[in-house]
Structures are given as structure tokens and as C-alpha cells.
CSV table of C-alpha atoms in Angstrom, one decimal:
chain,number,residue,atom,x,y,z
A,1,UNK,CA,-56.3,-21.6,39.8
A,2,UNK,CA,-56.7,-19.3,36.6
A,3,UNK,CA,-58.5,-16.3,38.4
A,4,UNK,CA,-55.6,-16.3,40.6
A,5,UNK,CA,-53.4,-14.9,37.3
A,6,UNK,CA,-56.4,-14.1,35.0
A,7,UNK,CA,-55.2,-10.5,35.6
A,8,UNK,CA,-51.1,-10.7,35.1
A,9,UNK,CA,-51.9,-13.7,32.2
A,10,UNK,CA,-54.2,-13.7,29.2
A,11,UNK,CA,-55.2,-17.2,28.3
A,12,UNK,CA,-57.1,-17.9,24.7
A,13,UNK,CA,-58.5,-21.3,23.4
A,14,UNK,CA,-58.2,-22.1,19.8
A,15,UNK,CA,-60.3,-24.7,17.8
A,16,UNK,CA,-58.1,-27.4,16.1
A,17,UNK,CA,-61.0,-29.3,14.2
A,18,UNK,CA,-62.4,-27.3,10.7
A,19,UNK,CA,-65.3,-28.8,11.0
A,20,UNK,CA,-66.6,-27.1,14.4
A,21,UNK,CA,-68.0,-23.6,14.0
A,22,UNK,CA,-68.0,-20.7,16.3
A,23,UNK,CA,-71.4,-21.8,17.9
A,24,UNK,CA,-70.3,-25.1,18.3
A,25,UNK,CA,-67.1,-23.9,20.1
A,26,UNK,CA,-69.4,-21.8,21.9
A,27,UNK,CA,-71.6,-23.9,23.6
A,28,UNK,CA,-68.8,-26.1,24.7
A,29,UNK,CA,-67.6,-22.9,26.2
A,30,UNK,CA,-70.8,-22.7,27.8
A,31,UNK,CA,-71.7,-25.9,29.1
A,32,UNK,CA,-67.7,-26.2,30.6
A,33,UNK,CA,-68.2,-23.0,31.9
A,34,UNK,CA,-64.7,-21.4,30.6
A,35,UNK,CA,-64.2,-17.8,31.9
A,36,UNK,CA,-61.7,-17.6,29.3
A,37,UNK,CA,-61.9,-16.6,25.3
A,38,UNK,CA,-62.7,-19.0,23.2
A,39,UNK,CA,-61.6,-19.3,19.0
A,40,UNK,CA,-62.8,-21.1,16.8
A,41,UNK,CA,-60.3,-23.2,13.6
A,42,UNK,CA,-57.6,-21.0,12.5
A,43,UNK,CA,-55.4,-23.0,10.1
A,44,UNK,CA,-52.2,-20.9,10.3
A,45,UNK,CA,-52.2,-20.6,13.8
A,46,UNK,CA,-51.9,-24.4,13.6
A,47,UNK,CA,-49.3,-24.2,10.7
A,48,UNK,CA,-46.9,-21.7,12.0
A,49,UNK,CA,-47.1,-23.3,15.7
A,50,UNK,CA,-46.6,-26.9,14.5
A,51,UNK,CA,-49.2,-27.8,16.3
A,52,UNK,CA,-50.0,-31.5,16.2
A,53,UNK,CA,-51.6,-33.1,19.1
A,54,UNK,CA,-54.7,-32.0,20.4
A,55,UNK,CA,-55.0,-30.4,24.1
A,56,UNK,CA,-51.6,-28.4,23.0
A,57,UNK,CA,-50.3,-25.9,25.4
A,58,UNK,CA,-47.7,-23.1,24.5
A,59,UNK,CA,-47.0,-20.5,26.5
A,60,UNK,CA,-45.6,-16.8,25.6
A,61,UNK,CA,-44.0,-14.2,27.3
A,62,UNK,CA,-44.4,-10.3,27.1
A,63,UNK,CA,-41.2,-10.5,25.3
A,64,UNK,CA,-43.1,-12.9,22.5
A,65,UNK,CA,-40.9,-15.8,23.5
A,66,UNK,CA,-41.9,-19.5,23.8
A,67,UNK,CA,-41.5,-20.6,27.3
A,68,UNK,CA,-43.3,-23.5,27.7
A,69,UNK,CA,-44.8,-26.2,25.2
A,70,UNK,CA,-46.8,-29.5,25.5
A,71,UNK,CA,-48.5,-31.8,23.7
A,72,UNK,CA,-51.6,-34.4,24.4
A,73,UNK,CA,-52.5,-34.8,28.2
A,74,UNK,CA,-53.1,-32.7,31.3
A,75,UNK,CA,-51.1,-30.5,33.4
A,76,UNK,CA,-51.4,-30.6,36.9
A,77,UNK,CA,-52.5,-27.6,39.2
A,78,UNK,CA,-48.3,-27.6,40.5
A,79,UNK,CA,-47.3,-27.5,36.5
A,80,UNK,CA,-49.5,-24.8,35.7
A,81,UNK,CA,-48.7,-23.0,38.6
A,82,UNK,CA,-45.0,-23.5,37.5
A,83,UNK,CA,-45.8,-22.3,33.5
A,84,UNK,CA,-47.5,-19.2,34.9
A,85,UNK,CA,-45.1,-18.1,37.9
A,86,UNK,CA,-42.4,-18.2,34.6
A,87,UNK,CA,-44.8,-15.8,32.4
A,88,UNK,CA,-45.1,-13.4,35.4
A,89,UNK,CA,-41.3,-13.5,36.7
A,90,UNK,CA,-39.8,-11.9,33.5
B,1,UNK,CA,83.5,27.4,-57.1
B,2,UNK,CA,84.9,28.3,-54.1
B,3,UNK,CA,83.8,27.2,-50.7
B,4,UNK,CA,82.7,30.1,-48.3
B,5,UNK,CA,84.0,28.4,-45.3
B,6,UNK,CA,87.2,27.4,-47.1
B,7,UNK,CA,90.6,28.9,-48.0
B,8,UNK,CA,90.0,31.7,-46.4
B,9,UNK,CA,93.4,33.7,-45.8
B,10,UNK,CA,94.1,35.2,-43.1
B,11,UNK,CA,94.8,38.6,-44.1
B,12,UNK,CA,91.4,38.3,-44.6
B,13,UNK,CA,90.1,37.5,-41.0
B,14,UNK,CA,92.3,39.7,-39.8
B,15,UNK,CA,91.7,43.0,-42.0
B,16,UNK,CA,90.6,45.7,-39.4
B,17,UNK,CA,87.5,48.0,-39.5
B,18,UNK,CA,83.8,46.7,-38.7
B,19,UNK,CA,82.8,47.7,-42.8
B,20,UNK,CA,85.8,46.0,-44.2
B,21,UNK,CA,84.8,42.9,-42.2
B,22,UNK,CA,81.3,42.6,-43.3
B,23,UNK,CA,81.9,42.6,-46.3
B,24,UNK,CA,84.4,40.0,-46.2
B,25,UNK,CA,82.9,37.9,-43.9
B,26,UNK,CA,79.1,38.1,-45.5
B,27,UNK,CA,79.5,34.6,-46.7
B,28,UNK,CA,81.0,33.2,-44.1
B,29,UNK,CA,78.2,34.3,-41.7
B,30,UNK,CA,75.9,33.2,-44.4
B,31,UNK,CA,77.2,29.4,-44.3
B,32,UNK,CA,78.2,29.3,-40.7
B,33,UNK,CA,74.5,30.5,-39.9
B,34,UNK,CA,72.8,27.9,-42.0
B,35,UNK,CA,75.4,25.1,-40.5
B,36,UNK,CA,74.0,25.9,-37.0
B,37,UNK,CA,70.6,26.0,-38.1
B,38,UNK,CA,71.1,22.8,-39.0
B,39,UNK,CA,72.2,21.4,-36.3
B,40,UNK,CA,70.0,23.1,-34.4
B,41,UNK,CA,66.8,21.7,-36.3
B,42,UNK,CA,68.3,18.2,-37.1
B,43,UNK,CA,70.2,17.7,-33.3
B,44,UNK,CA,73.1,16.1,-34.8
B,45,UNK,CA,76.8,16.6,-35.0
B,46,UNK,CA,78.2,18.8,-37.6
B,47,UNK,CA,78.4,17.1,-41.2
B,48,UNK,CA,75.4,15.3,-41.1
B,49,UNK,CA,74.0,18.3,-43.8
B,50,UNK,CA,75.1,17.0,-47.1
B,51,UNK,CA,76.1,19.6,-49.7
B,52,UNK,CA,76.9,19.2,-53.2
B,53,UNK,CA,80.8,19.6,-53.3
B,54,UNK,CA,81.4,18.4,-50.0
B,55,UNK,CA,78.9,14.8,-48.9
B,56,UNK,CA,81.8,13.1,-47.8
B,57,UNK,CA,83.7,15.7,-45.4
B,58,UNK,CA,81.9,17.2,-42.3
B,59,UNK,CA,81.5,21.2,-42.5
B,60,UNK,CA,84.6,22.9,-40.0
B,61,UNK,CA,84.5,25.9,-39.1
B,62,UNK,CA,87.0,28.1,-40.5
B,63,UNK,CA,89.9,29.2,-38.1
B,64,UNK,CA,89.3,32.9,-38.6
B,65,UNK,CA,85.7,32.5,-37.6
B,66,UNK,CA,87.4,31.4,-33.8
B,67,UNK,CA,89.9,34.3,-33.7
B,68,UNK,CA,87.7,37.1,-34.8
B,69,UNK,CA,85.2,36.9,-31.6
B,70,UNK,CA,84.2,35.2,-28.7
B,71,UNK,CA,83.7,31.7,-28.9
B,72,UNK,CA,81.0,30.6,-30.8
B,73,UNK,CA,78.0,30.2,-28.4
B,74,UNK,CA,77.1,26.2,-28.0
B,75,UNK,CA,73.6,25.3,-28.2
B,76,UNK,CA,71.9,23.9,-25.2
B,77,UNK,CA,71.6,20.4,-25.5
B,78,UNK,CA,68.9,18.8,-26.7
B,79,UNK,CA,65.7,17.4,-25.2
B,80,UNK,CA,63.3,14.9,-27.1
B,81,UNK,CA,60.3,16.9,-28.1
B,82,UNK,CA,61.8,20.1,-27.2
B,83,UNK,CA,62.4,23.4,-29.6
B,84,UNK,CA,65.5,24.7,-29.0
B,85,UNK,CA,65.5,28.7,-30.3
B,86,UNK,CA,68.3,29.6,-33.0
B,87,UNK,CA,71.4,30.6,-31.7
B,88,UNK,CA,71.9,34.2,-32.2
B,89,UNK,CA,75.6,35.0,-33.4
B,90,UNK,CA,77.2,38.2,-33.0
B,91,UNK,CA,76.4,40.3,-36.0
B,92,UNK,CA,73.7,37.8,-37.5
B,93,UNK,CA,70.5,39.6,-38.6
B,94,UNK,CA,67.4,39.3,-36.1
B,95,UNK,CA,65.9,36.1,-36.4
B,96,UNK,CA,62.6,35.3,-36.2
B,97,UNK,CA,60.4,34.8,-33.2
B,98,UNK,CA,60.6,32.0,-31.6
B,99,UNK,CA,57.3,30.1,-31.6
B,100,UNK,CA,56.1,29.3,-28.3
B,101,UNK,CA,57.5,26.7,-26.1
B,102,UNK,CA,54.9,25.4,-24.4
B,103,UNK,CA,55.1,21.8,-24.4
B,104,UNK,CA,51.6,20.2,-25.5
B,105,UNK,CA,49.3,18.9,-23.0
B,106,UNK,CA,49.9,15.5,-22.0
B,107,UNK,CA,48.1,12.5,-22.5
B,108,UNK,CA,47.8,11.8,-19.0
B,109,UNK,CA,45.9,15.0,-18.6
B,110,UNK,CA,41.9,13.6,-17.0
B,111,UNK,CA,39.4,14.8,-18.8
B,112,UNK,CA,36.3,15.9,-16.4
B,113,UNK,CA,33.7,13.8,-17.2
B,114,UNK,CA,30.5,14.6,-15.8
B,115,UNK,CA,28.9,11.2,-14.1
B,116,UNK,CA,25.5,10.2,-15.5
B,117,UNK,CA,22.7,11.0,-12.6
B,118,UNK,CA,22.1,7.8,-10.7
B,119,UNK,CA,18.8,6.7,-11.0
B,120,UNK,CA,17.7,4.6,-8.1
B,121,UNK,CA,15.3,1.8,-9.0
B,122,UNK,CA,12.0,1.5,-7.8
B,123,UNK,CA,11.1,-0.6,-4.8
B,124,UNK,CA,8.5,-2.9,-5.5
B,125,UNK,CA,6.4,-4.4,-2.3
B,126,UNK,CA,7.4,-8.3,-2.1
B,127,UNK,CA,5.3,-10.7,-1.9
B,128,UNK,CA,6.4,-11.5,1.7
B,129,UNK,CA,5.8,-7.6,3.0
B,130,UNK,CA,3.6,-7.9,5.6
B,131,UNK,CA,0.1,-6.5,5.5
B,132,UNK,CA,-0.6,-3.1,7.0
B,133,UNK,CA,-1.3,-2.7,10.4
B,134,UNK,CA,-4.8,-1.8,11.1
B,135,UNK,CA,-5.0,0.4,14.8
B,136,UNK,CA,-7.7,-1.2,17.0
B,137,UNK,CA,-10.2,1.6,17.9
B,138,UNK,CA,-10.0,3.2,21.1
B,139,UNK,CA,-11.5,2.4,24.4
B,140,UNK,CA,-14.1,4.1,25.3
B,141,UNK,CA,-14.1,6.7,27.9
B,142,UNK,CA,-14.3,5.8,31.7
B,143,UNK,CA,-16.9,6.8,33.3
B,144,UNK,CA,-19.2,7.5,31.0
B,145,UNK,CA,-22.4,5.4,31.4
B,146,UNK,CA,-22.7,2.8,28.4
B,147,UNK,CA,-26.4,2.3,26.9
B,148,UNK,CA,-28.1,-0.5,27.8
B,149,UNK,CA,-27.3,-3.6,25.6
B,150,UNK,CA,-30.6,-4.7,24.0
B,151,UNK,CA,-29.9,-8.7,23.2
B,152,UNK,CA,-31.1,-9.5,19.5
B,153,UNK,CA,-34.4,-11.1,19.0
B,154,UNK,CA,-34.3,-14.8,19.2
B,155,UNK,CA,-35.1,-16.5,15.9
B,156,UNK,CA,-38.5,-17.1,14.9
B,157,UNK,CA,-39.9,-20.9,15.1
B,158,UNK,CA,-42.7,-23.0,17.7
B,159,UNK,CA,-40.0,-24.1,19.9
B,160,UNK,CA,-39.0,-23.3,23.1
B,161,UNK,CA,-36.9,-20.0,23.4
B,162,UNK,CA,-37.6,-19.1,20.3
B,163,UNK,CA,-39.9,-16.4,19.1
B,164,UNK,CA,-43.3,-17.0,18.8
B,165,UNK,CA,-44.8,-16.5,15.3
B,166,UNK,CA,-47.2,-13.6,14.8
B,167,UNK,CA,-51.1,-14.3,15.0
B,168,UNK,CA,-54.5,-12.4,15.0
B,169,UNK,CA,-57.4,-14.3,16.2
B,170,UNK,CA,-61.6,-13.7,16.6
B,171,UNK,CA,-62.9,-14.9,19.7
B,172,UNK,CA,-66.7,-15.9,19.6
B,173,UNK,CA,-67.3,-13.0,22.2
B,174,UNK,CA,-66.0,-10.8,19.0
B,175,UNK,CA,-62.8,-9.8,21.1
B,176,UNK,CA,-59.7,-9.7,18.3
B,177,UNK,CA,-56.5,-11.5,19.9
B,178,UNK,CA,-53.3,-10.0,18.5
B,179,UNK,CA,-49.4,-11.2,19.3
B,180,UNK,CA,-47.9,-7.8,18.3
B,181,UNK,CA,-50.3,-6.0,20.9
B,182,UNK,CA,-49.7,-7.9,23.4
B,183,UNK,CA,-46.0,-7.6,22.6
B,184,UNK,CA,-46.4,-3.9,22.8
B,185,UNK,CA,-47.9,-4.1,26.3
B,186,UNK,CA,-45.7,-6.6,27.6
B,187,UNK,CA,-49.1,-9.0,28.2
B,188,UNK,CA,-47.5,-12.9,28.3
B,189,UNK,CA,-50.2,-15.1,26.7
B,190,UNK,CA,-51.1,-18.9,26.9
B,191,UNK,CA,-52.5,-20.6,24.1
B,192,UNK,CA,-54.7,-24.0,24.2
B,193,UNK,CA,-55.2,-26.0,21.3
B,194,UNK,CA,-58.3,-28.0,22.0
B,195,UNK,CA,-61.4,-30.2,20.3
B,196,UNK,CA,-65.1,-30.4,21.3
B,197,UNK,CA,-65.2,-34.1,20.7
């Protein structure tokens, strides 16, 4: 589903363990074949989004406004259809 | 010594010729002028003026005084206050002016008295005035197109509907991940918080 908005929405991973380095978080990258861009631990990225559970999901307009947030689990193909549809509307 | 206005004969007061008159009757012009002159100063009946032969009797006027003349001019009568001039007999030297009559100014006469200037006193503002009226602007003008309304920014924070903190992030491709450049370009942006293990 992501190529079908990879051009309208930009979508970055970020590392939440300090531990892992940016080859480790690379070759996860690799061997789960993500066409997306990968981060490695940024500690006040984590801070300022209160970010608390791992697999966290927040999405932000062009405006720079929250419009979605989750926590710990998986979204569904309909959800993230639904989270991206909202990103691209405004 | 012999009266003046007394026991006067009257071959005497009738003895013809103006000269031989006068000299006859010198004193009795003499007395009979200060008798009126009393009277006229004092405003009372003949005899009040004591002399010193006669206290007792009132002064009378010779007979021959009545016969030589006309009748001997009455004074007007009296008014309180008022200054009557001498009586002038015939004959009698000229008296002296008569000071002037004017009665005094009454009492009852106002005196202008100039009113002291009014002096109004200051109004002071009560404590229950009420407060000056402030005008409410005026509307704008019709059709005139009004700028587009930019809403403020929604507060900064991590929940939803609010504004995303700022961030810079390194990918491991090297690619540098800003939130104000993608601001700038309108770019919406989903990050995914994840773990290896």
C-alpha cells in the first residue's frame, strides 16, 4: 500500500532502543526490505513526542499538525489507508 | 432805666418826618427786632426770652409800633427741623443771608452698594458619574474584499491536533529529515517508532 502514497507522503522510521546502531538499524532495513528511510536512536525525538510504546505511529500534516497517534500493535491496510487519505485531504 | 418798648408817648409815635422817626424809634426797632428773632430761633410765644427787669411779664409790643405801619408781618409757622428766614421789618437793616434750606439727606436714602462677584463653586465628578463612553470603531467598508483570516497556530505538544514538536533527523542512507522543511513545502510526514528485537 505505501508506493501507492510514497509520492504525496513521506514516511521515516526512528530507532527507539540506544543500544542499536545505525548498521544494526540498517540491516534490519535490509533483510525487511523497507523502501522507506530508516533512523537510528534519537532521544529527543522520543522526549518531545512522548513516545512510550514501541511500534508508535504519529502522523503529521503539511500544516505540522498531529493527526493521527498510536501506540503498540498493528494497523490494518483499511486504517492506514484511512491515516493517509487524512494527510493527503488537507 | 427805661424800657425801650415801654412808656412810649404818643407824641412820640406820632411825630412826622421819616428823620425825626428814626431817631425816635432806633430803640424800638432795636428791641422789637431782637424780640422776633427770638421767637423766630426759639419757636415759642412771645415772653419766653427772659430779660433782666422784666422775667416775669411777656414782651408786648408797644401800641405805636401797630399805628405807625402795616401790620407787623407774622412768621410762617413752624416746621420741626425746618429754618425759618428772619422776618424782615420795614426799615430794619439788611439781614444776613439766609443759609441754605436744604433739608439734609434722609436716612432712608440706599446707599449703592456694589454686590460682591458670585463665585460659582467648582463641580466635582461624583463618585456615581458614570464612566465615559468609549465609540465602538466603525464598520468596515462594504465591498471591500477582507484578507484572508489565517487561524493561529495550534499549541505545541504530541497530542492529537496539536502542533508537532520540531525535529532534525539522519537517516542511515545520510538523507537529513527536517519538520520545518517539510513545513515549508507543505510535505505531511509519518513517523514510526520501532525496535530490531
Amino acid at each position: 500500500m505505501y508506493p501507492d502514497y510514497a509520492d504525496r507522503v513521506l514516511f521515516i522510521g526512528i530507532g527507539q532502543d540506544p543500544s542499536e546502531s545505525a548498521r544494526d538499524v540498517r540491516e534490519y532495513a535490509e533483510d525487511n526490505g523497507y523502501p522507506w528511510g530508516m533512523a537510528p536512536y534519537d532521544g529527543s525525538v522520543i522526549l518531545d513526542y512522548r513516545v512510550i510504546q514501541q511500534s508508535s505511529k504519529v502522523a503529521v500534516n503539511g500544516a505540522g499538525v498531529i493527526t493521527f497517534r498510536d501506540g503498540y500493535g498493528k494497523l490494518s491496510t483499511g486504517e492506514w489507508r484511512d491515516v493517509f487519505e487524512e494527510l493527503i485531504g488537507e | 432805666m427805661k424800657h425801650p418798648l415801654k412808656n412810649i408817648g404818643q407824641s412820640e409815635m406820632q411825630s412826622p418826618g421819616r428823620a425825626g422817626r428814626r431817631a425816635a424809634d432806633l430803640p424800638l426797632l432795636t428791641g422789637a427786632l431782637a424780640a422776633v428773632a427770638v421767637i423766630v430761633m426759639t419757636g415759642c410765644a412771645p415772653g419766653a426770652s427772659p430779660t433782666a427787669s422784666n422775667a416775669s411779664a411777656p414782651p408786648t409790643l408797644p401800641p405805636a409800633a401797630t399805628a405807625v405801619s402795616a401790620p407787623m408781618p407774622t412768621a410762617t409757622p413752624m416746621t420741626p427741623g425746618a429754618i425759618q428766614p428772619p422776618v424782615l421789618l420795614p426799615g430794619s437793616p439788611t439781614p444776613p443771608p439766609v443759609l441754605s434750606t436744604v433739608p439734609p439727606p434722609t436716612v432712608d436714602a440706599p446707599i449703592p452698594v456694589t454686590p460682591p462677584p458670585t463665585v460659582e463653586p467648582t463641580v466635582r465628578p461624583t463618585v456615581d458619574a458614570p464612566p465615559p463612553t468609549v465609540e465602538p470603531p466603525p464598520p468596515p467598508p462594504i465591498n471591500v474584499p477582507t484578507p484572508d483570516v489565517v487561524p493561529p497556530a495550534p499549541p505545541t505538544g504530541h497530542r492529537v491536533g496539536q502542533s508537532a514538536p520540531d525535529f532534525e533527523v539522519t537517516t542511515v542512507d545520510g538523507v537529513t529529515v527536517s519538520l520545518t522543511d517539510l513545513k515549508q513545502v507543505n510535505q505531511p510526514i509519518v513517523l514510526y517508532f520501532f525496535a530490531t528485537w
